[in-house]
Amino acid sequence: MIKPSLQQNPKVTVSDSFWLKYRQLVKEEMIPFQWNVLNDRGNITIESERDDATIPTEKSHVIENFKIAAGLKAGHHYGWLFQDSDLYKWIEAAANTLALETDEALVAQVEETIDLLEAAQADDGYLSTYYQIDALQLKFRRLFESHELYCIGHLIEAAIAYKEATGSERLLQIADKAIACVEAHFGKAEGKIDGSDGHQELELALVRLYELTGNRKYLDLSAYFLDVRGQKPDFFADQLEENDRLGLQQGSKPVINTVYHQADKPVIEQDTARGHAVRLVYMAQAMAGTGHYQENEKLVAAAKKIWENIVQKRMYVTGGIGSTVRGEAFTYDYDLPNDLMYCETCAAIGLLNFSNELLKSETDSRYADIIERTLYNGIISGMALDGKHFFYVNPLEVDPQASALNPDKSHVKAARPSWFGCACCPPNLARTLPAVGRYAFTQKADEVLLNLFIDCELAAEKDGKAYMIRQSHTFSEQGRTLITVEKTTSAVLRLGIRIPYWVENPMLVVDGEEVVAEISNGYTYVTVKSESMAIELSYTIAINELEAHPLVKADKGKVSLQRGPFIYCMEEQDNGKQLHLLALTGAIRPRFRSDKILGDIVCLEAEGELHVMEDDWQDTLYRVHKKPQTVPQKLTFIPYYSWGNRSLGEMQVWIDKEDAHV
Ligand code: FUB
Ligand code: ZN
């Protein structure tokens, strides 16, 4: 393993019109809208994410919970045990926005929120509004479901973002006090709890805190929580037994599913993606990060194994993960049903961050491919183009009638609701989108990687000397990428430029001279010796018909279309009803379109055919097979992320390929 150097969030200024639109949406729509929700203001309809009457959908109550915990109000906690994390993610979203542009009113809002957190935090640093208000006797005693450490993880991430954006350490102090509380209660020493949280998150946040501070104690604590997981598979159940023995009022005592919690065996032995999808990728990100900085090759190798299993056998073409609503979980290799899937927005965000973490210890553009696939597809599909409606799960095939009438598809929404009883995804999007520049480059001790083709500028330092890399792109019929490097020193800089799989015939010109683009692990390298250099990459943007591995039953005989980083889909609005009766038969062309709702997009138009239903089907459900009649039909595909923004209707990513209608 390469000796790890501490990586901090790169200072990247994004100027890309596609991503600036999202940044504006977060600032102008999502942050104020979500603030209203957290304060139970406005007339916002909260939907339950699936057909389950126990999901709390009356209100958010997040700010109220903190006020009650702080003793400023009377009452009970409302919402999920992890409702606090909605506020922490909101703060992180605000901070990531403040890192891009100052906004005194927003700073004041965050400062007020920090006042509230300070008031709510117990003297020993404990902070979990549910347990503080209604069940203090169970503090750290029902870890399978309590999310106490999960919430501290999100608090830490918010504090890091706020420090990076404003220089203020106020929130970090609260986070540090919470960490001190965790250290006082957890560990190997006699009398301490030797176990972990049911939902991983604290571990990855501690790695990020190490990156910010360089303090190895955070890394060691992350390593402890990773290491203890699965060592005693009965740990969660034993806690419940002990609560009974001690006569503590504790409510339900379910049978613990240790696979769901990734706690049935040590993490180092977990070589496939199992259980709850978000938890798994959050855990694996922490394994990759902790392993990298502690130079623990086994831990990094175990993380990689999990990553390989996901991207080779358990990931949707959109970068979505999680094949079943039951337990929001992975199932088995190649089981990727398009209409029953889960593909939670948070899980795609987790896979993005997991891939980004692995890229730190291994230069391989496959990680960047997944960063790109998740970002441009399964993540941004999680929100409407108005910034005020969200998907929790991101289907690849939708029929509104099925969503309404088949209870097994109650989680497969045909339109994005405003908010959810479990609101983990919307603020997760809000914190991720303004930070997109962080994935564009990876700075390593001996090289800088340009991962994403986003118009932006990196301002960084190497050995105390400043350098700048600017990239800009044109994606019309042909692709053209201009990269300028400027340095204040003649010290050599090795720049790796990712050549994405959707680039054909790349031609590289460096300082006016054509050079052969030799590719190593998906990157082509340019050695910058002089104080400035101009690099031009031109290429053809491929339109690919992707097919899935033959063992993916759901996609047999079908293709999905991809141009550049975007996966495409068909909508009823453009193609009529019964999308499953369409097949792709001929050429595909890009068409530039300015749509009132969808904005400036590149659609794909293709020759296709419609399987016509003959009259003799009227009262017949089955007949002896004969070749179906077909008529030619023009097909229109839009980028997947933009589906569901017009009228309610069917949507489909995978389409039959010509010879399917025989
Ligand atoms: O448990 C916290 C979050 O709620 C998970 O990450 C999501 O999957 C949802 O269950
Ligand atoms: Zn979520």
XYZ file of C-alpha atoms in Angstrom, residues 113-517:
405
model
C -29.117 25.976 15.948
C -25.747 25.458 17.609
C -27.056 27.382 20.653
C -29.909 24.907 20.789
C -27.581 21.901 20.508
C -25.389 23.300 23.258
C -28.426 23.660 25.455
C -29.654 20.160 24.667
C -26.345 18.371 25.196
C -26.026 16.715 28.605
C -23.117 17.638 30.875
C -21.321 14.392 30.059
C -21.608 15.114 26.319
C -24.504 12.741 25.683
C -26.836 13.913 22.943
C -29.753 11.848 21.691
C -33.079 13.604 22.083
C -35.193 10.453 22.166
C -33.297 8.856 25.025
C -32.809 12.158 26.859
C -36.510 12.940 26.766
C -38.191 9.584 27.104
C -35.837 6.736 27.953
C -32.674 7.807 29.716
C -32.566 4.490 31.562
C -31.829 2.884 28.188
C -28.886 5.123 27.269
C -26.559 2.991 25.074
C -28.580 -0.098 26.076
C -30.465 -0.865 22.859
C -27.723 -0.308 20.370
C -29.266 -2.530 17.702
C -31.798 0.206 16.991
C -30.872 3.277 19.024
C -28.779 5.094 16.390
C -27.094 7.019 19.235
C -23.647 6.647 17.672
C -25.025 7.049 14.156
C -26.368 10.467 15.126
C -23.051 11.476 16.690
C -21.430 10.534 13.385
C -23.681 12.958 11.543
C -23.033 15.599 14.201
C -19.293 15.194 13.576
C -19.707 15.480 9.808
C -21.760 18.656 10.252
C -19.134 20.078 12.614
C -16.314 19.374 10.147
C -18.223 21.051 7.331
C -19.020 24.079 9.485
C -15.391 24.449 10.562
C -14.228 24.164 6.951
C -16.766 26.712 5.783
C -16.519 29.312 8.535
C -13.505 28.506 10.665
C -15.835 28.255 13.681
C -15.111 25.430 16.102
C -18.269 25.806 18.152
C -19.938 22.765 16.662
C -16.704 20.795 16.774
C -16.604 21.388 20.513
C -20.068 19.874 20.868
C -18.994 16.951 18.692
C -15.832 16.473 20.708
C -17.802 16.445 23.936
C -20.074 13.781 22.441
C -17.016 11.747 21.415
C -15.648 12.038 24.959
C -18.955 10.616 26.186
C -18.620 7.717 23.754
C -15.043 7.076 24.885
C -16.182 7.068 28.498
C -18.790 4.380 27.811
C -17.284 2.144 25.113
C -14.136 0.074 24.963
C -12.421 -3.056 26.165
C -11.909 -1.929 29.767
C -13.890 -3.555 32.560
C -17.326 -1.993 32.973
C -17.418 -0.481 29.484
C -19.673 -1.493 26.633
C -17.678 -3.616 24.209
C -19.838 -3.265 21.119
C -20.972 -1.005 18.336
C -24.027 0.816 16.993
C -26.612 -1.008 14.886
C -26.138 1.599 12.142
C -22.592 2.390 11.048
C -21.761 6.057 10.468
C -19.704 7.167 13.474
C -16.747 5.187 12.104
C -16.580 7.040 8.794
C -17.129 10.396 10.510
C -14.164 9.694 12.784
C -11.975 9.086 9.742
C -13.069 12.444 8.364
C -12.313 14.069 11.708
C -8.849 12.545 11.601
C -8.385 14.058 8.147
C -9.371 17.459 9.498
C -7.299 17.379 12.679
C -4.526 14.839 12.135
C -5.384 13.478 15.601
C -4.941 9.711 15.481
C -7.190 9.080 18.478
C -10.173 9.484 16.157
C -8.757 6.912 13.794
C -8.148 4.517 16.667
C -11.734 4.919 17.838
C -13.010 4.212 14.341
C -10.789 1.114 14.217
C -12.193 -0.005 17.561
C -15.805 0.191 16.371
C -14.975 -1.616 13.142
C -13.035 -4.287 14.929
C -15.606 -4.990 17.633
C -18.425 -5.422 15.113
C -19.355 -9.063 14.669
C -16.829 -10.320 17.230
C -19.724 -11.263 19.497
C -22.715 -11.797 17.217
C -25.034 -11.964 20.231
C -23.982 -8.571 21.511
C -27.214 -6.760 20.564
C -29.439 -9.567 21.871
C -27.389 -9.800 25.069
C -28.023 -6.113 25.718
C -31.774 -6.741 25.569
C -31.494 -9.703 27.915
C -29.515 -7.640 30.359
C -32.102 -4.843 30.262
C -34.708 -7.414 31.298
C -32.495 -8.749 34.062
C -32.018 -5.242 35.411
C -35.769 -4.666 35.262
C -35.454 -1.724 32.864
C -38.606 -0.713 30.997
C -37.500 -1.390 27.476
C -40.401 -2.054 25.113
C -40.192 -4.582 22.300
C -37.572 -7.311 22.218
C -37.301 -8.477 18.618
C -35.146 -11.293 17.336
C -32.005 -9.582 16.087
C -31.046 -10.164 12.470
C -27.267 -9.979 12.673
C -26.798 -10.158 8.911
C -29.018 -7.094 8.463
C -26.685 -5.328 10.921
C -23.473 -6.723 9.355
C -22.721 -8.073 12.828
C -22.754 -11.844 12.314
C -18.993 -12.044 11.781
C -15.976 -9.727 11.979
C -15.977 -7.072 9.257
C -12.725 -8.352 7.855
C -14.469 -11.640 7.010
C -17.453 -10.016 5.312
C -16.632 -10.473 1.660
C -20.006 -9.913 0.059
C -22.512 -7.091 0.338
C -25.178 -8.282 2.754
C -27.845 -6.743 4.903
C -29.011 -3.150 5.012
C -27.465 -1.355 2.045
C -26.769 2.053 3.582
C -25.214 0.539 6.690
C -23.005 -1.722 4.594
C -21.549 1.014 2.417
C -21.082 3.378 5.357
C -19.195 0.613 7.145
C -17.122 -0.257 4.097
C -16.209 3.406 3.565
C -14.885 3.515 7.117
C -12.974 0.266 6.549
C -11.341 1.741 3.451
C -10.478 5.011 5.198
C -9.295 3.586 8.509
C -7.380 0.823 6.749
C -5.728 3.368 4.450
C -4.505 5.666 7.205
C -3.544 2.888 9.592
C -1.809 1.070 6.742
C -3.918 -1.948 7.578
C -3.850 -3.756 4.255
C -6.225 -6.468 5.403
C -8.907 -3.936 6.219
C -8.539 -2.166 2.879
C -8.528 -5.517 1.064
C -11.747 -6.528 2.850
C -13.355 -3.223 1.848
C -12.292 -3.790 -1.755
C -13.807 -7.259 -1.760
C -17.123 -5.809 -0.703
C -16.830 -3.097 -3.366
C -16.054 -5.655 -6.086
C -19.034 -7.740 -5.048
C -21.298 -4.705 -5.259
C -20.161 -3.325 -8.608
C -19.719 -6.704 -10.279
C -22.885 -8.405 -9.070
C -25.223 -6.306 -6.953
C -25.458 -2.811 -8.392
C -28.051 -1.353 -10.744
C -26.921 0.383 -13.918
C -27.894 3.679 -12.294
C -25.494 3.107 -9.388
C -28.439 2.223 -7.151
C -28.015 -0.546 -4.575
C -30.385 -2.609 -2.462
C -32.621 -5.100 -4.251
C -35.375 -5.472 -1.686
C -37.591 -3.319 0.499
C -37.409 -5.988 3.219
C -34.664 -4.621 5.394
C -33.746 -2.065 2.679
C -31.181 -4.642 1.787
C -28.966 -6.510 -0.613
C -30.142 -9.964 -1.613
C -27.885 -12.184 -3.755
C -25.665 -11.975 -6.819
C -27.368 -10.758 -10.017
C -30.721 -10.298 -8.294
C -31.594 -6.875 -9.692
C -35.343 -6.610 -10.257
C -36.121 -3.270 -11.874
C -39.607 -2.766 -10.474
C -39.204 -4.076 -6.913
C -35.758 -2.732 -6.188
C -34.911 -0.435 -3.303
C -32.054 1.770 -4.582
C -32.349 4.186 -1.693
C -30.894 7.614 -2.424
C -28.783 7.423 0.775
C -27.335 4.093 -0.364
C -26.181 5.559 -3.691
C -24.614 8.452 -1.763
C -22.914 5.882 0.452
C -21.548 4.040 -2.572
C -20.257 7.334 -3.973
C -18.337 8.041 -0.771
C -17.143 4.467 -0.410
C -15.730 4.542 -3.956
C -14.118 7.910 -3.297
C -12.460 6.508 -0.184
C -10.970 3.549 -2.045
C -9.570 5.856 -4.697
C -7.331 7.322 -1.997
C -5.434 4.080 -1.555
C -5.582 2.737 -5.095
C -5.387 4.616 -8.369
C -7.974 2.856 -10.467
C -10.504 4.707 -12.566
C -13.144 2.080 -11.811
C -13.708 3.883 -8.532
C -14.153 7.158 -10.377
C -16.515 5.411 -12.819
C -18.768 4.546 -9.897
C -18.439 8.028 -8.412
C -19.687 9.345 -11.730
C -22.364 6.682 -12.245
C -23.917 7.304 -8.832
C -23.700 11.086 -8.988
C -25.203 11.591 -12.439
C -27.860 8.941 -12.106
C -29.037 7.199 -8.931
C -28.245 10.125 -6.623
C -29.714 13.128 -8.426
C -32.747 11.102 -9.496
C -33.554 11.333 -5.765
C -34.830 14.865 -6.124
C -37.213 16.695 -8.394
C -35.948 19.537 -10.521
C -37.793 21.937 -8.210
C -35.636 20.912 -5.208
C -38.755 20.319 -3.119
C -39.798 16.754 -3.892
C -37.775 13.625 -3.266
C -37.518 9.944 -3.942
C -36.497 7.652 -1.131
C -36.200 4.701 -3.500
C -35.213 5.083 -7.129
C -36.912 2.538 -9.380
C -35.772 1.547 -12.849
C -39.266 0.640 -13.951
C -42.510 2.201 -12.812
C -46.148 1.730 -13.582
C -48.254 4.106 -11.448
C -51.075 1.551 -11.386
C -48.791 -1.102 -9.930
C -47.453 1.320 -7.328
C -51.005 2.131 -6.285
C -52.523 -1.346 -6.339
C -49.778 -3.858 -5.636
C -48.888 -3.711 -1.930
C -45.485 -5.218 -2.683
C -44.745 -2.042 -4.615
C -45.944 0.477 -2.056
C -42.357 1.734 -1.728
C -42.049 2.266 -5.493
C -43.449 5.774 -5.787
C -44.420 7.031 -9.217
C -44.026 10.655 -8.146
C -41.680 12.292 -5.671
C -43.354 13.224 -2.355
C -42.405 16.422 -0.499
C -41.141 14.654 2.583
C -41.055 11.261 4.239
C -41.802 9.859 7.648
C -38.222 8.635 7.519
C -36.488 11.683 6.056
C -32.950 10.419 5.741
C -32.616 10.994 1.985
C -33.603 14.639 1.310
C -31.058 16.220 3.674
C -28.472 13.677 2.567
C -28.889 15.033 -0.960
C -28.773 18.595 0.308
C -25.412 18.058 1.988
C -23.934 16.140 -0.954
C -24.815 18.345 -3.917
C -22.927 21.508 -2.915
C -19.887 19.332 -2.177
C -19.704 17.768 -5.618
C -16.390 19.490 -6.392
C -14.757 17.313 -3.759
C -15.000 14.287 -6.056
C -13.512 15.978 -9.129
C -9.883 15.518 -8.049
C -7.924 13.208 -5.765
C -4.678 14.613 -4.393
C -2.071 12.033 -3.518
C 1.509 12.318 -2.345
C 2.899 11.632 -5.797
C 0.075 12.496 -8.198
C -3.147 14.404 -8.693
C -6.050 12.609 -10.318
C -8.663 14.359 -12.391
C -11.677 12.109 -11.919
C -14.754 13.938 -13.114
C -15.269 16.040 -16.202
C -16.791 19.010 -14.411
C -15.967 22.634 -15.218
C -14.037 23.650 -12.128
C -10.781 24.838 -10.673
C -8.648 23.170 -8.025
C -6.435 25.388 -5.893
C -3.977 23.271 -3.952
C -0.483 22.969 -2.593
C 2.328 20.502 -3.019
C 5.291 20.697 -0.672
C 4.116 24.137 0.405
C 3.946 25.480 -3.164
C 0.682 26.527 -4.732
C -0.678 25.044 -7.922
C -3.924 25.336 -9.799
C -5.695 23.011 -12.211
C -8.598 24.309 -14.266
C -10.775 22.093 -16.435
C -13.541 23.052 -18.851
C -15.566 20.930 -21.223
C -17.794 20.999 -24.250
C -20.122 18.059 -24.650
C -21.872 18.539 -27.969
C -21.617 15.867 -30.692
C -17.901 15.731 -29.933
C -16.310 16.111 -26.545
C -13.563 18.626 -25.869
C -11.785 19.020 -22.550
C -9.345 21.838 -21.834
C -7.081 21.572 -18.827
C -4.761 24.302 -17.660
C -2.180 23.750 -14.969
C -0.380 26.637 -13.294
C 2.244 26.319 -10.583
C 4.417 28.645 -8.583
C 7.306 26.233 -8.852
C 9.036 24.148 -11.464
C 8.737 21.032 -9.265
C 7.234 18.183 -11.238
C 3.512 17.476 -10.910
C 2.123 14.206 -12.194
C -1.432 14.676 -13.402
C -3.580 11.630 -14.122
C -6.554 12.401 -16.359
C -9.307 9.819 -16.238
C -10.354 8.539 -19.651
C -13.961 7.502 -19.024
C -15.376 4.373 -20.605
C -17.777 6.536 -22.610
C -14.946 8.308 -24.415
C -13.987 7.033 -27.873
C -10.939 7.936 -29.981
C -9.309 10.209 -27.423
C -6.734 12.621 -28.834
C -4.391 14.341 -26.435
C -2.581 17.588 -27.232
C -0.122 18.938 -24.669
C 1.168 22.481 -25.130
C 0.180 22.324 -28.795
C 1.754 18.940 -29.537
C -0.154 15.749 -30.061
C 0.970 12.972 -27.730
C -0.027 9.347 -27.463
C -2.563 8.955 -24.651
